Amino acid sequence: MKQAPVLKDEQVKRLLKTTRITRHSARNRLVIVFSSYVGLRACEIASLKVGDVVDGEGNIKDTVLLTKYMTKGNSANSVYLSEFVKKEIKKYLESNTERLVILKSPLIYSQQRTGGHFSSQTLQVLFKTLYSNVGINASSHSGRRKFITDLSEKGVSVRVIQELARHRDLATTQRYIDVSVDKLRNAVNLVGI
């Protein structure tokens, strides 16, 4: 099966910049952030409720608990949020105060669907549209592959990456990590006298 292309840093920056001119700019920005900087799948992003990321006192949580109904593998998992991502969530919530006050409300809302939530498929279409707007041929999984590859490039242990990616099999995680000619050259230049 062909892998989704890995987004490059400059592509994500361009995406985030371009979301400013889209109709639902804050929502679209957060979708890109969740994919590229948390490694969430489209089905996981679509299933998030406000209460999954905010506690009862209005504070952004450090850890999001995904129930087995929210994940691809029907297995509950924890997702850890960086300070950058927590700030992005806070900005998003502040820009949508009227819509996102109920903890059981969908976090990522859709104007098109009854109940206001995206399905996994409609969120994948949103990804395609956002990518197409900036001339990127990618899929909803491309941000996830970027997240996993970035961790690898920063020297994070593949076992830690496996846990953060929520993969059962280490071989699956290894397939997600992109290897390029530049990375190979940089690796051999690390060895020498």
Tab-separated table of C-alpha atoms in Angstrom:
chain	number	residue	atom	x	y	z
A	1	MET	CA	0.000	0.000	0.000
A	2	LYS	CA	1.324	3.421	-0.964
A	3	GLN	CA	2.245	5.673	1.961
A	4	ALA	CA	0.864	9.187	2.306
A	5	PRO	CA	3.541	11.769	1.517
A	6	VAL	CA	5.205	13.415	4.517
A	7	LEU	CA	4.532	17.125	4.885
A	8	LYS	CA	7.616	19.324	5.002
A	9	ASP	CA	8.015	22.114	7.573
A	10	GLU	CA	7.638	24.827	4.924
A	11	GLN	CA	4.431	23.192	3.667
A	12	VAL	CA	2.901	23.190	7.148
A	13	LYS	CA	3.904	26.837	7.634
A	14	ARG	CA	2.264	27.674	4.305
A	15	LEU	CA	-0.852	25.723	5.296
A	16	LEU	CA	-1.114	27.491	8.644
A	17	LYS	CA	-0.626	30.867	6.984
A	18	THR	CA	-3.230	30.117	4.328
A	19	THR	CA	-5.835	28.987	6.860
A	20	ARG	CA	-6.078	32.641	7.921
A	21	ILE	CA	-7.969	33.437	4.724
A	22	THR	CA	-10.327	30.461	4.864
A	23	ARG	CA	-13.917	30.784	6.047
A	24	HIS	CA	-13.355	28.900	9.313
A	25	SER	CA	-9.757	29.915	9.847
A	26	ALA	CA	-9.389	29.009	13.541
A	27	ARG	CA	-10.990	25.595	13.061
A	28	ASN	CA	-8.929	24.821	9.963
A	29	ARG	CA	-5.721	25.875	11.704
A	30	LEU	CA	-6.446	23.604	14.680
A	31	VAL	CA	-7.147	20.645	12.373
A	32	ILE	CA	-3.689	21.092	10.776
A	33	VAL	CA	-2.085	21.487	14.225
A	34	PHE	CA	-3.706	18.297	15.553
A	35	SER	CA	-2.542	16.331	12.537
A	36	SER	CA	1.015	17.714	12.202
A	37	TYR	CA	1.945	18.396	15.839
A	38	VAL	CA	-0.034	15.761	17.748
A	39	GLY	CA	-0.203	13.028	15.113
A	40	LEU	CA	-3.951	12.511	15.389
A	41	ARG	CA	-5.831	10.585	12.710
A	42	ALA	CA	-8.829	12.202	10.973
A	43	CYS	CA	-11.232	9.898	12.856
A	44	GLU	CA	-9.684	10.958	16.186
A	45	ILE	CA	-9.841	14.676	15.376
A	46	ALA	CA	-13.450	14.341	14.220
A	47	SER	CA	-14.485	12.575	17.422
A	48	LEU	CA	-13.035	15.120	19.875
A	49	LYS	CA	-15.417	16.941	22.174
A	50	VAL	CA	-14.648	20.202	23.982
A	51	GLY	CA	-14.501	18.281	27.285
A	52	ASP	CA	-11.748	16.043	25.894
A	53	VAL	CA	-9.323	18.984	25.817
A	54	VAL	CA	-10.757	21.253	28.540
A	55	ASP	CA	-11.362	20.410	32.181
A	56	GLY	CA	-14.412	21.537	34.162
A	57	GLU	CA	-12.653	24.754	35.198
A	58	GLY	CA	-11.824	25.788	31.635
A	59	ASN	CA	-8.147	24.809	31.679
A	60	ILE	CA	-6.548	23.085	28.697
A	61	LYS	CA	-5.608	19.525	29.624
A	62	ASP	CA	-2.057	18.192	29.312
A	63	THR	CA	-3.337	14.778	28.244
A	64	VAL	CA	-6.287	13.849	26.058
A	65	LEU	CA	-7.843	10.456	26.691
A	66	LEU	CA	-9.105	8.819	23.522
A	67	THR	CA	-11.736	6.187	24.225
A	68	LYS	CA	-11.763	2.982	22.214
A	69	TYR	CA	-14.659	4.409	20.185
A	70	MET	CA	-12.526	7.356	19.064
A	71	THR	CA	-9.535	5.407	17.761
A	72	LYS	CA	-8.735	3.320	14.735
A	73	GLY	CA	-7.832	0.184	16.675
A	74	ASN	CA	-10.678	0.213	19.211
A	75	SER	CA	-8.149	0.710	21.968
A	76	ALA	CA	-8.213	3.565	24.498
A	77	ASN	CA	-5.090	5.727	24.427
A	78	SER	CA	-3.577	8.847	25.922
A	79	VAL	CA	-2.410	11.718	23.745
A	80	TYR	CA	0.031	14.226	25.199
A	81	LEU	CA	-0.252	17.899	24.277
A	82	SER	CA	2.768	20.174	23.943
A	83	GLU	CA	2.672	23.742	25.249
A	84	PHE	CA	2.467	24.947	21.628
A	85	VAL	CA	-0.604	22.800	20.947
A	86	LYS	CA	-2.249	23.851	24.226
A	87	LYS	CA	-1.827	27.524	23.199
A	88	GLU	CA	-3.373	26.749	19.804
A	89	ILE	CA	-6.366	25.075	21.466
A	90	LYS	CA	-6.789	28.042	23.796
A	91	LYS	CA	-6.748	30.510	20.879
A	92	TYR	CA	-9.286	28.378	19.027
A	93	LEU	CA	-11.617	28.185	22.010
A	94	GLU	CA	-11.339	31.939	22.606
A	95	SER	CA	-12.290	32.630	18.989
A	96	ASN	CA	-15.392	30.408	19.269
A	97	THR	CA	-16.721	31.103	22.762
A	98	GLU	CA	-20.396	31.041	21.774
A	99	ARG	CA	-20.127	27.655	20.066
A	100	LEU	CA	-17.750	25.832	22.391
A	101	VAL	CA	-19.104	26.413	25.887
A	102	ILE	CA	-20.688	22.983	26.349
A	103	LEU	CA	-18.140	20.295	27.203
A	104	LYS	CA	-20.056	17.670	25.190
A	105	SER	CA	-20.042	19.831	22.035
A	106	PRO	CA	-17.871	18.741	19.102
A	107	LEU	CA	-14.493	20.470	19.306
A	108	ILE	CA	-14.110	20.635	15.534
A	109	TYR	CA	-17.469	21.764	14.242
A	110	SER	CA	-18.974	21.546	10.784
A	111	GLN	CA	-21.599	23.838	9.322
A	112	GLN	CA	-22.822	21.064	7.042
A	113	ARG	CA	-23.686	18.267	9.468
A	114	THR	CA	-26.542	17.906	11.887
A	115	GLY	CA	-25.143	18.066	15.398
A	116	GLY	CA	-22.200	20.133	14.209
A	117	HIS	CA	-19.549	17.430	14.059
A	118	PHE	CA	-17.392	16.146	11.222
A	119	SER	CA	-17.289	12.515	10.248
A	120	SER	CA	-13.880	11.020	9.506
A	121	GLN	CA	-14.656	11.138	5.784
A	122	THR	CA	-15.791	14.762	5.731
A	123	LEU	CA	-12.692	15.762	7.700
A	124	GLN	CA	-10.528	13.945	5.138
A	125	VAL	CA	-12.235	16.028	2.447
A	126	LEU	CA	-11.418	19.186	4.435
A	127	PHE	CA	-7.750	18.136	4.576
A	128	LYS	CA	-7.715	17.575	0.795
A	129	THR	CA	-9.268	21.012	0.247
A	130	LEU	CA	-6.801	22.775	2.554
A	131	TYR	CA	-3.851	21.002	0.913
A	132	SER	CA	-5.172	21.725	-2.568
A	133	ASN	CA	-5.498	25.437	-1.710
A	134	VAL	CA	-1.707	25.623	-1.331
A	135	GLY	CA	-0.813	23.187	-4.118
A	136	ILE	CA	0.098	20.206	-1.934
A	137	ASN	CA	-0.805	16.694	-3.060
A	138	ALA	CA	-1.216	14.957	0.292
A	139	SER	CA	-3.736	13.061	2.413
A	140	SER	CA	-5.139	13.415	5.916
A	141	HIS	CA	-2.375	11.040	7.068
A	142	SER	CA	0.446	13.270	5.776
A	143	GLY	CA	0.487	15.412	8.919
A	144	ARG	CA	0.624	12.281	11.078
A	145	ARG	CA	3.622	11.025	9.098
A	146	LYS	CA	5.274	14.440	9.571
A	147	PHE	CA	4.774	14.232	13.330
A	148	ILE	CA	6.315	10.754	13.508
A	149	THR	CA	9.208	11.623	11.169
A	150	ASP	CA	9.953	14.842	13.098
A	151	LEU	CA	10.220	12.892	16.356
A	152	SER	CA	12.639	10.459	14.709
A	153	GLU	CA	14.772	13.278	13.299
A	154	LYS	CA	15.014	14.827	16.762
A	155	GLY	CA	16.481	11.583	18.093
A	156	VAL	CA	13.431	10.338	19.989
A	157	SER	CA	13.576	6.590	20.607
A	158	VAL	CA	11.482	4.565	18.179
A	159	ARG	CA	9.777	2.886	21.165
A	160	VAL	CA	8.693	6.287	22.493
A	161	ILE	CA	7.511	7.236	19.002
A	162	GLN	CA	5.534	3.981	18.831
A	163	GLU	CA	3.711	4.935	22.043
A	164	LEU	CA	3.049	8.498	20.877
A	165	ALA	CA	1.788	7.203	17.517
A	166	ARG	CA	-0.375	4.653	19.331
A	167	HIS	CA	0.824	1.767	17.160
A	168	ARG	CA	0.638	-1.777	18.471
A	169	ASP	CA	3.479	-2.976	16.251
A	170	LEU	CA	6.909	-1.334	16.108
A	171	ALA	CA	7.198	-2.234	12.406
A	172	THR	CA	4.179	-0.020	11.688
A	173	THR	CA	5.883	2.931	13.352
A	174	GLN	CA	9.066	2.322	11.381
A	175	ARG	CA	7.120	2.403	8.092
A	176	TYR	CA	5.830	5.871	8.971
A	177	ILE	CA	9.295	7.361	9.383
A	178	ASP	CA	10.422	9.041	6.182
A	179	VAL	CA	13.978	8.467	4.957
A	180	SER	CA	15.410	10.841	2.364
A	181	VAL	CA	18.771	11.175	0.605
A	182	ASP	CA	19.590	14.230	2.758
A	183	LYS	CA	18.940	12.233	5.934
A	184	LEU	CA	21.158	9.422	4.697
A	185	ARG	CA	23.975	11.885	3.882
A	186	ASN	CA	23.648	13.565	7.260
A	187	ALA	CA	23.762	10.190	8.997
A	188	VAL	CA	27.016	9.061	7.363
A	189	ASN	CA	28.589	12.437	8.104
A	190	LEU	CA	28.083	11.731	11.806
A	191	VAL	CA	30.637	8.926	11.583
A	192	GLY	CA	34.292	9.747	11.257
A	193	ILE	CA	37.574	10.298	12.945
